[in-house]
Structures are given as C-alpha cells and as structure tokens.
XYZ file of C-alpha atoms in Angstrom:
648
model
C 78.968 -8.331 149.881
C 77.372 -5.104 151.412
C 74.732 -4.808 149.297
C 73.874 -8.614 149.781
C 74.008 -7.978 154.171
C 71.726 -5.054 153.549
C 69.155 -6.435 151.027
C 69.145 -9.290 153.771
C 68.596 -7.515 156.575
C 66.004 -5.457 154.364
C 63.939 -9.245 153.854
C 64.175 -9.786 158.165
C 62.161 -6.500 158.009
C 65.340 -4.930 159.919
C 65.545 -0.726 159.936
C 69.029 0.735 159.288
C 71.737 1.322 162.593
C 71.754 4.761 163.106
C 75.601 4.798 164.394
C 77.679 7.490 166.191
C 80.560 8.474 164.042
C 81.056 11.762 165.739
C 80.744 14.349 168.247
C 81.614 17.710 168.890
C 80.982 20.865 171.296
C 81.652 22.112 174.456
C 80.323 23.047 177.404
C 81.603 23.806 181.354
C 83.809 20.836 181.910
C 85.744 21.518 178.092
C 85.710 20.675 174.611
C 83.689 17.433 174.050
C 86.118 15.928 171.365
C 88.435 13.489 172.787
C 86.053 12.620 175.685
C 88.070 16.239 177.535
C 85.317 17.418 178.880
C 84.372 13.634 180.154
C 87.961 13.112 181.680
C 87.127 16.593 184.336
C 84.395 14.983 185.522
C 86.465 12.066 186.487
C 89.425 13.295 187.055
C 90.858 11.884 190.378
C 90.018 8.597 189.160
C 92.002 8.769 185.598
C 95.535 7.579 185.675
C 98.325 10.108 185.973
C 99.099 10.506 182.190
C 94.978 11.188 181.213
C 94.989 13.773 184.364
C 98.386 15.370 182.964
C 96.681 15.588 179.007
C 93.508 16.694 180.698
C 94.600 19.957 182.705
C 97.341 20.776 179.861
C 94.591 20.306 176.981
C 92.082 23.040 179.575
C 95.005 25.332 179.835
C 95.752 25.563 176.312
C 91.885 26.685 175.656
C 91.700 28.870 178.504
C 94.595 30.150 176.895
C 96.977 30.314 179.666
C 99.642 28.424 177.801
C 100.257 28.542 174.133
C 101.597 25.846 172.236
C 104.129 27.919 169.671
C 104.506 26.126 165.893
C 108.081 24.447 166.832
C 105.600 22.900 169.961
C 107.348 24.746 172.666
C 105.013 26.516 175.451
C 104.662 29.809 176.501
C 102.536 31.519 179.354
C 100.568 34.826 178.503
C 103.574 36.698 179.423
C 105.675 34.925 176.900
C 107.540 33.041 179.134
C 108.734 29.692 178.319
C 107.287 26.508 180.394
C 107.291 22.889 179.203
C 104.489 20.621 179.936
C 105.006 19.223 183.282
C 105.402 22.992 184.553
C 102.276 23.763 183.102
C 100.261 21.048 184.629
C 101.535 22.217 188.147
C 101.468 25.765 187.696
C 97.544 25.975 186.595
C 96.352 22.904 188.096
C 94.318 24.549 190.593
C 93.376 27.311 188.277
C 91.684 24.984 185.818
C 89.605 22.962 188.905
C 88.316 26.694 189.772
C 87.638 27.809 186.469
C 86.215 25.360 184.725
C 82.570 23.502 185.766
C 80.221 25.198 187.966
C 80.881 28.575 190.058
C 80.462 31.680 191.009
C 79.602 33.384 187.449
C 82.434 35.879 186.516
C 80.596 38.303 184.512
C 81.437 41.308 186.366
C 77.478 42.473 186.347
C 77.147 39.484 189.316
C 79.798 40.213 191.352
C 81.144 43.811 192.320
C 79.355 45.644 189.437
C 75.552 44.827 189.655
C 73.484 44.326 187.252
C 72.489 47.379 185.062
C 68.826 48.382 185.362
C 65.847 50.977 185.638
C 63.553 51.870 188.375
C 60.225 53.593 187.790
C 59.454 56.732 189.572
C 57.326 59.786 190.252
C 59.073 62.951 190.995
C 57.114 66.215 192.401
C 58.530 68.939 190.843
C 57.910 72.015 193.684
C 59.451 74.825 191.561
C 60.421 75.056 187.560
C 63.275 72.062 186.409
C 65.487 73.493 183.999
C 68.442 71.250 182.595
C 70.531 71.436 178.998
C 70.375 68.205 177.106
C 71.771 67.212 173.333
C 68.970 67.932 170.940
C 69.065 64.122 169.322
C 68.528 62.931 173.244
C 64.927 65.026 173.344
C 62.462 62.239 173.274
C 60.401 62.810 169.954
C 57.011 63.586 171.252
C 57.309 66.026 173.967
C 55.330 66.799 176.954
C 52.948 69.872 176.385
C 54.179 72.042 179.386
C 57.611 71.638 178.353
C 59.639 74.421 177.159
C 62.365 74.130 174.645
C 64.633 76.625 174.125
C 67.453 76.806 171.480
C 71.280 77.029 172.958
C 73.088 76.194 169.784
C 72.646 73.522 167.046
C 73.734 70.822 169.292
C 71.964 71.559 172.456
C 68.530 73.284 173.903
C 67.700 73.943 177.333
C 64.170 72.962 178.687
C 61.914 74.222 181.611
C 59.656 71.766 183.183
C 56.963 73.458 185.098
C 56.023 72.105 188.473
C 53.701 69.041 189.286
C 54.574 65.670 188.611
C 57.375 64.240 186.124
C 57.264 60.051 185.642
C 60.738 59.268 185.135
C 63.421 56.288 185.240
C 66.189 55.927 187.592
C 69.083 54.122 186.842
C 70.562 51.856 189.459
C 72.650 48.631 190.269
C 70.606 45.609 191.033
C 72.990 43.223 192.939
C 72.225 39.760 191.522
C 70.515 37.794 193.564
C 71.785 33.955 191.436
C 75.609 34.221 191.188
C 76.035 30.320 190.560
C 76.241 28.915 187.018
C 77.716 26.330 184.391
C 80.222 28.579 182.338
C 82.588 27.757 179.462
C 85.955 27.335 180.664
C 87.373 30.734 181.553
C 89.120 32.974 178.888
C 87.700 30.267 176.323
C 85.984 32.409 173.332
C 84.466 30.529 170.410
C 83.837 33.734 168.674
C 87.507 34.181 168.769
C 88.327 31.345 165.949
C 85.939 32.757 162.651
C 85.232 35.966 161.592
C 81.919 36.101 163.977
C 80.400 39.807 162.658
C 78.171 40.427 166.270
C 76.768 36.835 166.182
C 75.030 36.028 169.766
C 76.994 33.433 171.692
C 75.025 30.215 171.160
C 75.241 30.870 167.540
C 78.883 30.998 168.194
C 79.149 28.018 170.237
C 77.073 26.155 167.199
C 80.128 26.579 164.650
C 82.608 25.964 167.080
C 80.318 22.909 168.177
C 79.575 21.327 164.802
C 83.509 21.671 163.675
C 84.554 20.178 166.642
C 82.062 17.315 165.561
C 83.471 17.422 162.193
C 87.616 17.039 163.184
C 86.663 14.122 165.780
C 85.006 12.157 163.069
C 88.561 12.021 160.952
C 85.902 12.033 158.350
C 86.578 14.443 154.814
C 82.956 16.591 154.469
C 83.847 17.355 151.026
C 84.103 13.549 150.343
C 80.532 12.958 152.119
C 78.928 15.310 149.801
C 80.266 14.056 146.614
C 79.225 10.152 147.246
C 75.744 11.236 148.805
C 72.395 12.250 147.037
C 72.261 15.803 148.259
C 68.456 14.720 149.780
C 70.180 12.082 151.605
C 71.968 14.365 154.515
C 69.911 16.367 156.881
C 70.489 18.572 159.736
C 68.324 18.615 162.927
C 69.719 21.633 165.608
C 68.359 24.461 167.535
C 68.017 24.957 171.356
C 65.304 25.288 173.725
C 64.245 29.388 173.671
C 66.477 31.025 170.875
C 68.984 33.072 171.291
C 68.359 35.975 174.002
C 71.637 37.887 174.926
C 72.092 40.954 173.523
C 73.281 40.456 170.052
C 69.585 38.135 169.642
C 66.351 38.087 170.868
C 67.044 39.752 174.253
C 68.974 42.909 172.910
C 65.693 43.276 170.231
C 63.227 43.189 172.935
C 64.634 45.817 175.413
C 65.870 48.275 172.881
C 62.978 50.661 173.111
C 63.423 51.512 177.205
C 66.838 50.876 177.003
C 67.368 53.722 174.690
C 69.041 51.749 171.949
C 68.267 51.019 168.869
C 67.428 47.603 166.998
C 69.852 46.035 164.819
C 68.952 44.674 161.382
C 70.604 41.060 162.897
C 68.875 41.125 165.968
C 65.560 39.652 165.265
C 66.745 36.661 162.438
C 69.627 35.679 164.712
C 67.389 34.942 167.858
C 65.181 32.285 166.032
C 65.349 28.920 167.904
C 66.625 26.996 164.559
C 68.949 29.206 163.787
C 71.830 26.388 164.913
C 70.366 24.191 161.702
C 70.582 27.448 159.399
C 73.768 28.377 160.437
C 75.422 25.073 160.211
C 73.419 24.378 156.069
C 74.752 28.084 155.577
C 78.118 28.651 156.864
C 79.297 25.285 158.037
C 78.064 21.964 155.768
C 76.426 23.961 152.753
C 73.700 20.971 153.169
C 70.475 21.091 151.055
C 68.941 18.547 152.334
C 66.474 18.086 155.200
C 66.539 20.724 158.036
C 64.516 21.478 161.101
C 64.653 22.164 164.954
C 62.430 20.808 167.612
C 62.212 22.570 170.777
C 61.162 20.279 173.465
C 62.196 22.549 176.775
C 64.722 20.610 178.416
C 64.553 17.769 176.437
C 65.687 19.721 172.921
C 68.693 17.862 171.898
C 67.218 14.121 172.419
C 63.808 15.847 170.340
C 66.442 16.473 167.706
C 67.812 13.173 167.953
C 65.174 11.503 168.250
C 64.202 13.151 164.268
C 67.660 12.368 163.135
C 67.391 8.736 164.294
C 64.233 7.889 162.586
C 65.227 9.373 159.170
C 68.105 6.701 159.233
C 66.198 4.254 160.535
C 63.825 4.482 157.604
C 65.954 4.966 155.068
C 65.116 8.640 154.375
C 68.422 9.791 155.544
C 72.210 8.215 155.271
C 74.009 11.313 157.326
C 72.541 13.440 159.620
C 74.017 16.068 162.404
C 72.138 16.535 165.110
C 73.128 18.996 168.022
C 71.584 21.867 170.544
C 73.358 24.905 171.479
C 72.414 27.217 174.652
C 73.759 30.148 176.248
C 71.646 31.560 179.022
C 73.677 32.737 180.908
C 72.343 36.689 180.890
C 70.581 38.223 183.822
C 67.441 38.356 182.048
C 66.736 34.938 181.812
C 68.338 34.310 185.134
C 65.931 36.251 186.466
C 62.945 34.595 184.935
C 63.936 31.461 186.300
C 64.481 32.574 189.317
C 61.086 34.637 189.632
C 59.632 30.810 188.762
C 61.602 29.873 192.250
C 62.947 27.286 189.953
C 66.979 28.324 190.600
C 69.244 28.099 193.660
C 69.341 31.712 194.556
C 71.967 32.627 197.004
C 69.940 32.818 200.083
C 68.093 29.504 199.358
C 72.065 28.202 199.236
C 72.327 29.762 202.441
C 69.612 28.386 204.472
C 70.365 24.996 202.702
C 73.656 24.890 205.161
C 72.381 27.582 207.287
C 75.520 29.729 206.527
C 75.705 33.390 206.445
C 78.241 33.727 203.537
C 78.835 32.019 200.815
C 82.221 30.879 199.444
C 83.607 29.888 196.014
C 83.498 26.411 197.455
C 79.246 26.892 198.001
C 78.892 27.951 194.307
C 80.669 25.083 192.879
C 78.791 22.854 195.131
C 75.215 24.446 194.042
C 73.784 21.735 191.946
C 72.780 18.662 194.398
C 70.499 15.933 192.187
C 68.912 13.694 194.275
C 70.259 15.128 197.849
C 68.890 18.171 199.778
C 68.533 20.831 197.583
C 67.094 24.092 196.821
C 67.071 24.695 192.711
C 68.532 23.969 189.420
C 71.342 25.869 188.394
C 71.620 27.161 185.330
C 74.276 26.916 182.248
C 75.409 26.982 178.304
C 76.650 24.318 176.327
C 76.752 23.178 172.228
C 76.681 19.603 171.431
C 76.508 18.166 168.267
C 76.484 14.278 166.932
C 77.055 12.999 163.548
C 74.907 9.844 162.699
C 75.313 7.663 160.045
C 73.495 4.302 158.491
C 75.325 1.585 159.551
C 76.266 0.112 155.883
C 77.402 3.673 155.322
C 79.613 4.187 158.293
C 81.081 0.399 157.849
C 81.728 1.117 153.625
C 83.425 4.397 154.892
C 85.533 2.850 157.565
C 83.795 5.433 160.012
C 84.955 5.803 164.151
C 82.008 4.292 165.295
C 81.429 5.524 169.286
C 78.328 3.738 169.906
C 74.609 3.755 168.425
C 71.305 4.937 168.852
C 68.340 2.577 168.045
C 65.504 4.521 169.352
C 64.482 7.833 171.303
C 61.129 8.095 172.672
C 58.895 11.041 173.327
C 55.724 11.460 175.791
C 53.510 13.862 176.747
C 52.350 14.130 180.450
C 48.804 14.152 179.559
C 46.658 16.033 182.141
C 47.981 18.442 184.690
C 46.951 20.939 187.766
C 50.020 23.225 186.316
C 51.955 23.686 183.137
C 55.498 23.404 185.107
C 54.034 20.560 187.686
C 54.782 16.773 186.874
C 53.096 13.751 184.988
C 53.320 10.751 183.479
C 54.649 10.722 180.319
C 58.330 9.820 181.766
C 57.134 6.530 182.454
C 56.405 5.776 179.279
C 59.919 7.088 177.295
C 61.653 5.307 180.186
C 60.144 2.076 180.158
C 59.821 2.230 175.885
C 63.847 2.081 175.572
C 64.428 -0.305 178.631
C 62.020 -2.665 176.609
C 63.724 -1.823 173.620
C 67.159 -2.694 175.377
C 65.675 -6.126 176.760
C 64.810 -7.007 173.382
C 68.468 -6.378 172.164
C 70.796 -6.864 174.744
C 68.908 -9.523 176.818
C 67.295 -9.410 180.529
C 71.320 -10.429 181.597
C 72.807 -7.692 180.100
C 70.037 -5.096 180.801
C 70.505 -6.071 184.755
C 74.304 -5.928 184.748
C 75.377 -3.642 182.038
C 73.543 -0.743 181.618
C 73.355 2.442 183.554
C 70.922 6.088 183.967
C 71.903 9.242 182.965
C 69.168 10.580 185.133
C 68.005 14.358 184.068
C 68.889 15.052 188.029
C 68.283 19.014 187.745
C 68.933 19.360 191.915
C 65.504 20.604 192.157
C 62.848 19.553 195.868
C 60.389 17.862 193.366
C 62.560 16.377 190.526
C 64.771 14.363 193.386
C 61.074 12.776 194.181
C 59.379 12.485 190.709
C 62.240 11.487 188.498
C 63.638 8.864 191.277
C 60.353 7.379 191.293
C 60.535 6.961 187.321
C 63.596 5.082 187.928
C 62.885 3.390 190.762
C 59.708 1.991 189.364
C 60.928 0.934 185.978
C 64.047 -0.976 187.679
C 61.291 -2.477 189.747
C 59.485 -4.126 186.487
C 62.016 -5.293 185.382
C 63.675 -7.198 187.736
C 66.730 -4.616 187.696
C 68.843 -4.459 191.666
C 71.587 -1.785 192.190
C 70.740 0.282 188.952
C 73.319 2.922 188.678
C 72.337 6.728 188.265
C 74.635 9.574 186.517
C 73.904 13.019 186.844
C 75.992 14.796 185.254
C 74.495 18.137 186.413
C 76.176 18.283 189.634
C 79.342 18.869 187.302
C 78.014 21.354 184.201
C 74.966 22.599 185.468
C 71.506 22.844 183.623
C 72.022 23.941 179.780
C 68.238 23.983 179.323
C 67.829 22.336 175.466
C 71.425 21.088 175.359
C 71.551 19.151 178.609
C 70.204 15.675 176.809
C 73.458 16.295 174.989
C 75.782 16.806 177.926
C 74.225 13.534 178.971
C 74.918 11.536 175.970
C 78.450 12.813 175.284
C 79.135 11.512 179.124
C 77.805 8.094 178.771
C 80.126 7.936 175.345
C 83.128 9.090 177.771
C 81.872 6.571 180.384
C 81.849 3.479 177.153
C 85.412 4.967 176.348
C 87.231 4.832 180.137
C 84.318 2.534 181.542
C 84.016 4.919 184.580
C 80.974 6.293 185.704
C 80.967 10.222 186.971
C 79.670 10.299 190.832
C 77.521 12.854 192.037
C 80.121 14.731 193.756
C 77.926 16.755 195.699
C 75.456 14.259 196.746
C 76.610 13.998 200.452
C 73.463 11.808 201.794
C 70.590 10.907 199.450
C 67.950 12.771 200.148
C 65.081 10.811 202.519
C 62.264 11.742 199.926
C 64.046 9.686 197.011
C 62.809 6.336 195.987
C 66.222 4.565 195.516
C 64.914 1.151 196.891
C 66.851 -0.212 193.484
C 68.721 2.464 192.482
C 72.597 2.744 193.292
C 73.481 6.259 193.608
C 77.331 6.967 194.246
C 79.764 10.158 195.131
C 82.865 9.058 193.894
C 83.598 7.718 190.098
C 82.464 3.947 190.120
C 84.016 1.268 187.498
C 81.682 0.194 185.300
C 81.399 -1.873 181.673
C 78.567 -0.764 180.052
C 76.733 -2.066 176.941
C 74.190 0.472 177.059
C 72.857 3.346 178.802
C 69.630 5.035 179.111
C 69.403 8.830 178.488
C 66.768 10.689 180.318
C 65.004 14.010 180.168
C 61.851 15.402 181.752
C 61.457 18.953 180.300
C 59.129 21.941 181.459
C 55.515 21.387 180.197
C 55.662 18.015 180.124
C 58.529 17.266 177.096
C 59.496 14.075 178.275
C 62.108 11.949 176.247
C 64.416 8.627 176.935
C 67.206 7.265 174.448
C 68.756 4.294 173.757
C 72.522 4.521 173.517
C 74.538 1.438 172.833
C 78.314 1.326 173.482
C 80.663 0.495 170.405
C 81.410 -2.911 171.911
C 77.525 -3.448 172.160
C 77.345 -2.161 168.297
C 79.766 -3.918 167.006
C 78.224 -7.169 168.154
C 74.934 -5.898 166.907
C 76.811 -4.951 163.405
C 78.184 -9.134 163.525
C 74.790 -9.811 163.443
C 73.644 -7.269 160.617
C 76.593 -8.032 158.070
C 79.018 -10.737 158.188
C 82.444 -10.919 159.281
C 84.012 -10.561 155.966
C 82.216 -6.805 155.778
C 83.582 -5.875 159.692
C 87.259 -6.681 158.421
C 87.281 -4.744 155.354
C 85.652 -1.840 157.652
C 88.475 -2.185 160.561
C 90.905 -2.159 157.555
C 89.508 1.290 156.136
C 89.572 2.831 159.796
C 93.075 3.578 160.094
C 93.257 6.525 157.755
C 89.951 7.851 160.052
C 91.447 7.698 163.303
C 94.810 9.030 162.113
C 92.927 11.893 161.198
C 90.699 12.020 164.100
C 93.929 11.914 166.288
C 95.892 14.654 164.325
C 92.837 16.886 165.299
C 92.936 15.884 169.034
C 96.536 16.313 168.940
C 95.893 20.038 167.931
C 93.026 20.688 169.703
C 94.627 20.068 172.901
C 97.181 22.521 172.011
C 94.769 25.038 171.800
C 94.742 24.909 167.954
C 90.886 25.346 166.752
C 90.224 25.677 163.440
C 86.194 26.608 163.220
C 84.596 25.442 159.952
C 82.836 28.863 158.969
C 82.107 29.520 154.966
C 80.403 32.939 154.635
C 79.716 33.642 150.762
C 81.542 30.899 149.339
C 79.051 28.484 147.045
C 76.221 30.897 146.419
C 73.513 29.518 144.559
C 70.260 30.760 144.127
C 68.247 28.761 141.023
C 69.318 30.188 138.044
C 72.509 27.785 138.432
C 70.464 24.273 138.685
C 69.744 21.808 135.488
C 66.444 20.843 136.766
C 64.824 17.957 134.910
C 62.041 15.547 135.476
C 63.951 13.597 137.094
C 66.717 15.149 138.968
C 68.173 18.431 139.784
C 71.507 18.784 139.062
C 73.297 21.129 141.499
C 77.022 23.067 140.827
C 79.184 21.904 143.625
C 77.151 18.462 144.274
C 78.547 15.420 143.268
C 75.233 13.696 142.951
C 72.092 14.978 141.668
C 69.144 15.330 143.966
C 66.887 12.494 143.023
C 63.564 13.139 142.025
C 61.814 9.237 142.259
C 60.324 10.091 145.182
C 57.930 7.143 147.183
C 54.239 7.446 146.650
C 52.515 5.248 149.233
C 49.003 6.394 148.373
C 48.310 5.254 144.881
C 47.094 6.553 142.030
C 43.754 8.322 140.678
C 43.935 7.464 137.505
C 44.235 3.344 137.770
C-alpha cells in the first residue's frame, strides 16, 4: 500500500521526493513546454521530423503561420501553405529571429534612444515664446512674465541672463545585443493584460504553460489538498522596471509624465507569486519570493524543495520571470562594464562593423570574451511529493533532492568573487555520490555551468569546476552553457538552465557552446570537457550552477526521470510504480493535446481576474479548521509545536 511505503520510508528517517511534474515558460529559444525551446538549441543534431515540428511550432508563435480550426495553414497574408512549405519558407527567418541578436526595438537601431541633456543657455536679449497654460511648470521663475493670450495659452518673456534648461536628443545605444522572445511573440496578447509590465506578462503566460504540460486538472489539485498544503515561491531578481513598473514610476517627474496608480504595486520583485495566488492558481497557501541576483530561480527552488522535503508542502510552483530588456537597465549594466558593448565586440575580432552574425555570436562562456549579454525569460516548475505525484499518476520529468546556497564570505568588492561556489558545488556533488554512486557520478552526470561570457567568470567559475571534478576523482566532466544560446536573464537564468538539462534527460543530447571557438588559455579545464557542437550523452543527473552578483551563490541537484524512477523502486515497491504507470495515460494524453495546440500557435493563458473573491466574512472559522467557499478541504488548524508547553 502507499501509505504502508511512506510510513516506511518515514521509520528509515527518509524526507519526501520533491519530483518534477511540470514546467512551463519561455524565453529566447521558445516556449519551454515540450522541450521547444530545448530542441533550437540543438537543432542540427535532432532528426529531420523534431527539426520539421521545431521551426513549424516557432512559426506558429511568431505568428507567421496560423493554424485555422479545420488545421489548414495560412501566412499573415491569408494565403494558404501546408506544413512542409512552411518549414522551408521561414526556416531561416526563425534561426534569425529567435535566440540572441541584434535587439529590434527600434530605440537601438535607427531611432536612438529617447533622452535629456542638461544645459545652460545665456539669454543676450528678452526670450519670448507662447506655450499651453497646463504646460507652465507650477512654480515659476520670478523674472518671468506671463501674459494672458486666451484661456488656453499665455505668452511669457524671459529676461536676459541665464536659463537651465533640458534638451532633448537621440542617444544611439551603445549595447544592441540581447536574448529576446521570439519575434512577433506577445504574451500580453493571450489575457486581457490591462497595462501589466512585461515580466508580469511573461509570469501568466509562464505558469499556464507549466500548468497544460503537466496534463494535470488544477481544479482537481485543490479539491484533494489541504489548502495549507500548496505554496507558491516566484519573483525575479530586481522587479519589474519597464515602463508600465518600477522604471516608468521612477522617471515620471523629469520625464514630464505622470505616475500611474499601477505603477508602483506592479514593480515589486514578488509580484510573479501574487499574480499567479491572484489571477492564476487562487492558492492560499504559502507564498514568498527570494531574490538572490542571478541565482533567483534556484533561491526559489531551493524554498520549494525543502517544504516538500519536510513535509510542510505536497505541491508547490516555483518559477522566476525577467524582462530587462529596456535601455535603462542596459545602461546600468553597461556603466558596471559588466556587458558586451559594441565596441568591446569590436576590438574582440578587431572589426570595424558589426554584422547580424557578431550579435548573435556575442555571448562566448569560457572563450575570449568581453561581457555578459543580457536577456528576459519566465520559467516556472511544478513540484510535487513523490507519494503524491505517484497516487496521481503525475508526468514525472526528473527530481530535485537538494539546492544549496552560500555566501562568499569576505570580499575587496561587492561585485568581485569568493568562495561560497565551492561550497554549493561540492554540497550537491556529495549529495549525488551518496545517491547515484562514485560510477555513476563519473560517467553520468554533467554541468550546467552559469558561463555568463564574462573575462573573470571564464577564470573563477572554471576553477569551481575544475577543482571539484578534481576531488572527486571526476575525468572529462562535461560543461553546458546554455548562455551562448539565450543570453543572461538575470534571476531567471537558473531556470533556463534547469529546463535544458530536462531537454538534455529527454533527447540525451547535450547543447555545445556554439560560440566557443578555442577555450580560452585562462580557463582551468584540466578535467573539464568543454564542446562546440551537441555531444550524445545519458545522463542520470546534472548539476545546476549559479554564481550571482554579491556573492548569491547556489548549486542544484537534478535527477533525470530514469534516475527517479529507480530512486522511486527503492522508496515504494513495485506494486505502487504499476498502479502509477497505469494512471499516467489519461496525464500524458492531456499533456500531449496541449503540445499539440501549442505548437499550432494555440495559447490559452490561465488568467482569473475577479472570479472567487473572498475576503473573511465568507470563512466558517473554528478551533480547528477554517472552512473556505471554493476549497475542497478545510485549512487545518493542528499545527506542530516543537517547543513544549508552559504549563506542564
């Protein structure tokens, strides 16, 4: 029985398996669901039927084919293609518009980027101009003189001297390389999204995308499940700074604008978490964000993955969404020197000009390079107990038994490096000896290095590796980094990571660093394998790795489904694994009815604004439970008391 395989395991002092039972976002290389945005980044070495699904699925969300509801095809113009046309027609068009390149907003290209410029003009003789009255700034200068025109306008006199003003002008951008969504791919476009800033955006469209791949029903979660027993853990790493956030809020005064009342609540960091409890999942249980810089998402994880491992939680969604991709932050970064800027590009080949073919190869981990380069993404994961996800019959894509999380300790600067990667790295190798065994851990497991293509990453992050492989006893270690291909989505790249070591599980090919033409001579790759091309590769496990800004330094564990479902034989007994492979077929026939539709373009974003409202008058609260409308369970109130009692 179930109950008997967990009450056992419960007596060997074992925690519960947080499993994978789905996954959902997207980011520059696609939609995460069905591994698409995995099967870009190896696409020359798929076979030709995955290559065909993979460019017809990216031309159906870039939306230059439409699948019609009798499953015919048209182009934008209407006209009728079928499949095969469509591959050929846009191949090339999807391989330059999708990934990293030259960013299309027009404000990097021909436009400029709008801004200000600060100057003093000496006025030699009296400056008269007409201006609308509502344009008059409220407090006025003393010397000026305002006279009335009509109710709409006044003229005014400015005597001579000195007038501090601000000039408008075009700054040509000086970063033009990025990670972008696919082109003409708008996840705004599939809810009624009221001016919500782009990463909030990307977080529905994320967490539903999650929700369809898991062929799992919601609504039937909530009704089995204590209310206390689901939890949501998402944010990203600096809020939400474009100009419907954050960003728009902060430069409204000298931009002339004014603040919106959505503004300042929609830039919080954990806004993902609020807007998927609100609008998305209608959870009540527990809810939080950690921002860890760069290493966000597997902060988040990491949360998520102890709750289930402790019991505390049985379901928990855990995801990052970024988008900053504005010329504000841009510009920060680059002031840090921490992007590749055009000229750096420049004198990195010593060319004059660059091409499209220079911005898509910007991002070099571990070979000469100049700077990160930046990008947005969403990725979300749903975890589940493992006595849970086998009872449910649940698409189990792998599991995560541990993340770990170190400071650097001491440093000469908040952005320079320390030690603290050692320790996360070495914690889940351990870990991984312990449950895979020194054989497998030498042979079948693989990095999915943070590899952000900056001088002093390539140096401190291959030493990390190089030294751990070195303990223990590891040759030829192989080294992802995914980067090269989507760029740097600041809190969501741990989750770009992950998603492509579930890809690499699924296909058992490993992405190559495409743009790693000689490893660099400062890397430490004495046991490291580092690779251009995709390399075949059976994995039972691979190691995720991030080493944010300020010293946020986290490693996960990720086992592959194979690797789980041995560790599962061991857990429960056979009996238990049949009656769960029996239960999964009504999962993955829904899980592949929303594939099927999502690579037609068809999105459906899970977004619930209004429906459900409760605010306490509505709840039978007793001493102990709360019964909630809508909730199939009550939330329990026998909570755990580990400190005793005052009065025995």
């Amino acid at each position: 029985m179930m109950h008997d395989c967990t009450q056992l395991n419960e007596e060997r002092g074992l925690s519960q398996l947080p499993v994978i039972v789905g996954m959902g976002g997207v980011n520059p290389a696609g939609r995460t669901s069905g591994h698409q945005g995995y099967r870009r980044t190896v696409l020359d070495a798929l076979p030709q039927e995955e290559q065909a699904r993979t460019l017809l699925g990216l031309a159906a969300m870039m939306r230059l084919a439409r699948c019609q509801d009798d499953g015919s095809w048209r182009d934008a113009n209407g006209q009728s293609l079928d499949e095969a046309d469509i591959v050929e027609r846009f191949h090339q068009h999807v391989l330059d518009h999708t990934l990293i390149r030259r960013i299309e907003d027009p404000r990097f290209t021909t436009d400029g980027i709008p801004a200000n410029r600060q100057a003093r003009l000496d006025i030699e003789a009296p400056l008269v101009f007409r201006i609308r009255r509502r344009q008059l700034p409220d407090s006025l200068p003393e010397t000026w003189q305002v006279h009335e025109i009509d109710r709409r306008q006044v003229e005014v006199t400015v005597p001579p001297g000195h007038l501090d003003v601000m000039l408008p002008e075009r700054r040509m951008a000086q970063v033009r390389a990025a990670g972008q969504l696919p082109q003409g791919f708008d996840p705004s476009r599939f809810y009624r999204s009221v001016h919500h800033p782009r990463g909030l955006s990307m977080t529905v469209f994320g967490a539903s995308d999650c929700l369809g791949q898991s062929g799992l029903s919601w609504e039937e979660l909530r009704e089995r499940l204590d209310p206390d027993a689901i939890a949501v853990y998402a944010g990203n790493s600096i809020g939400q700074l474009d100009d419907e956030g954050w960003g728009g809020l902060l430069k409204s005064f000298v931009a002339g604008q004014r603040a919106t009342s959505k503004q300042m609540p929609l830039g919080y960091g954990q806004m993902p978490a609020d807007f998927l409890n609100a609008y998305v999942l209608g959870s009540v249980g527990a809810t939080g964000a950690v921002q860890g810089a760069c290493a966000s998402f597997l902060y988040n994880l990491r949360q998520g993955v102890e709750d289930i491992a402790n019991g505390r939680r049985r379901v928990v969604m855990v995801g990052t969404s970024d988008a900053p991709v504005t010329p504000e932050i841009i510009e920060g970064f680059r002031a840090m020197g921490a992007l590749a800027d055009d000229d750096s590009l420049k004198a990195l080949d010593a060319l004059t000009l660059l091409t499209d073919a220079d911005y898509q190869r910007a991002c070099r981990p571990f070979a000469r390079n100049c700077g990160f380069t930046i990008a947005e993404a969403s990725q979300f994961l749903m975890l589940m107990d493992d006595e849970l996800a086998l009872e449910l019959g649940a698409r189990i894509l792998g599991s995560v038994p541990a993340v770990y999380t170190n400071a650097d300790g001491w440093k000469r600067s908040i952005s320079a490096p320390g030690i603290g990667n050692y320790l996360t790295l070495s914690k889940a190798v351990s870990l991984a000896n312990q449950i895979l065994g020194p054989d497998a851990l030498r042979q079948r497991t693989f990095l999915h290095a943070h590899g952000t293509s900056t001088p002093k990453n390539r140096v401190t992050e291959s030493h990390v590796l190089d030294r751990v492989a070195h303990a223990y006893g590891i040759d030829d270690w192989p080294v992802v980094a995914i980067k090269a291909f989507v760029g740097h989505s600041q809190g969501s790249a741990g989750g770009d990571q992950l998603v492509s070591a579930l890809g690499s599980f699924a296909y058992g090919l490993l992405p190559g660093i495409p743009t790693l033409d000689a490893v660099a001579d400062d890397v430490h790759d004495e046991r490291l394998r580092f690779f251009s091309t995709p390399l075949s590769f059976q994995a039972d496990a691979a190691f995720i790795n991030a080493k944010g800004f300020g010293g946020n330094n986290a490693t996960g564990l990720v086992l592959s489904p194979e690797a789980t479902e041995r560790l599962l034989t061991k857990r429960h007994d056979s009996a238990a694994l049949e009656r769960w492979k029996a239960r999964q077929a009504v999962t993955l026939e829904r899980a592949t009815d929303y594939e099927t539709h999502a690579d037609k373009g068809h999105f459906q974003a899970v977004y619930r604004f209004g429906e459900g409202v409760l605010e306490g008058p509505e709840l039978d609260v007793r001493a102990d439970r709360i019964d909630i409308p809508g909730y199939g369970q009550p939330v329990s109130l026998s909570v755990d008391n580990p400190f005793g009692s005052i009065n025995d």
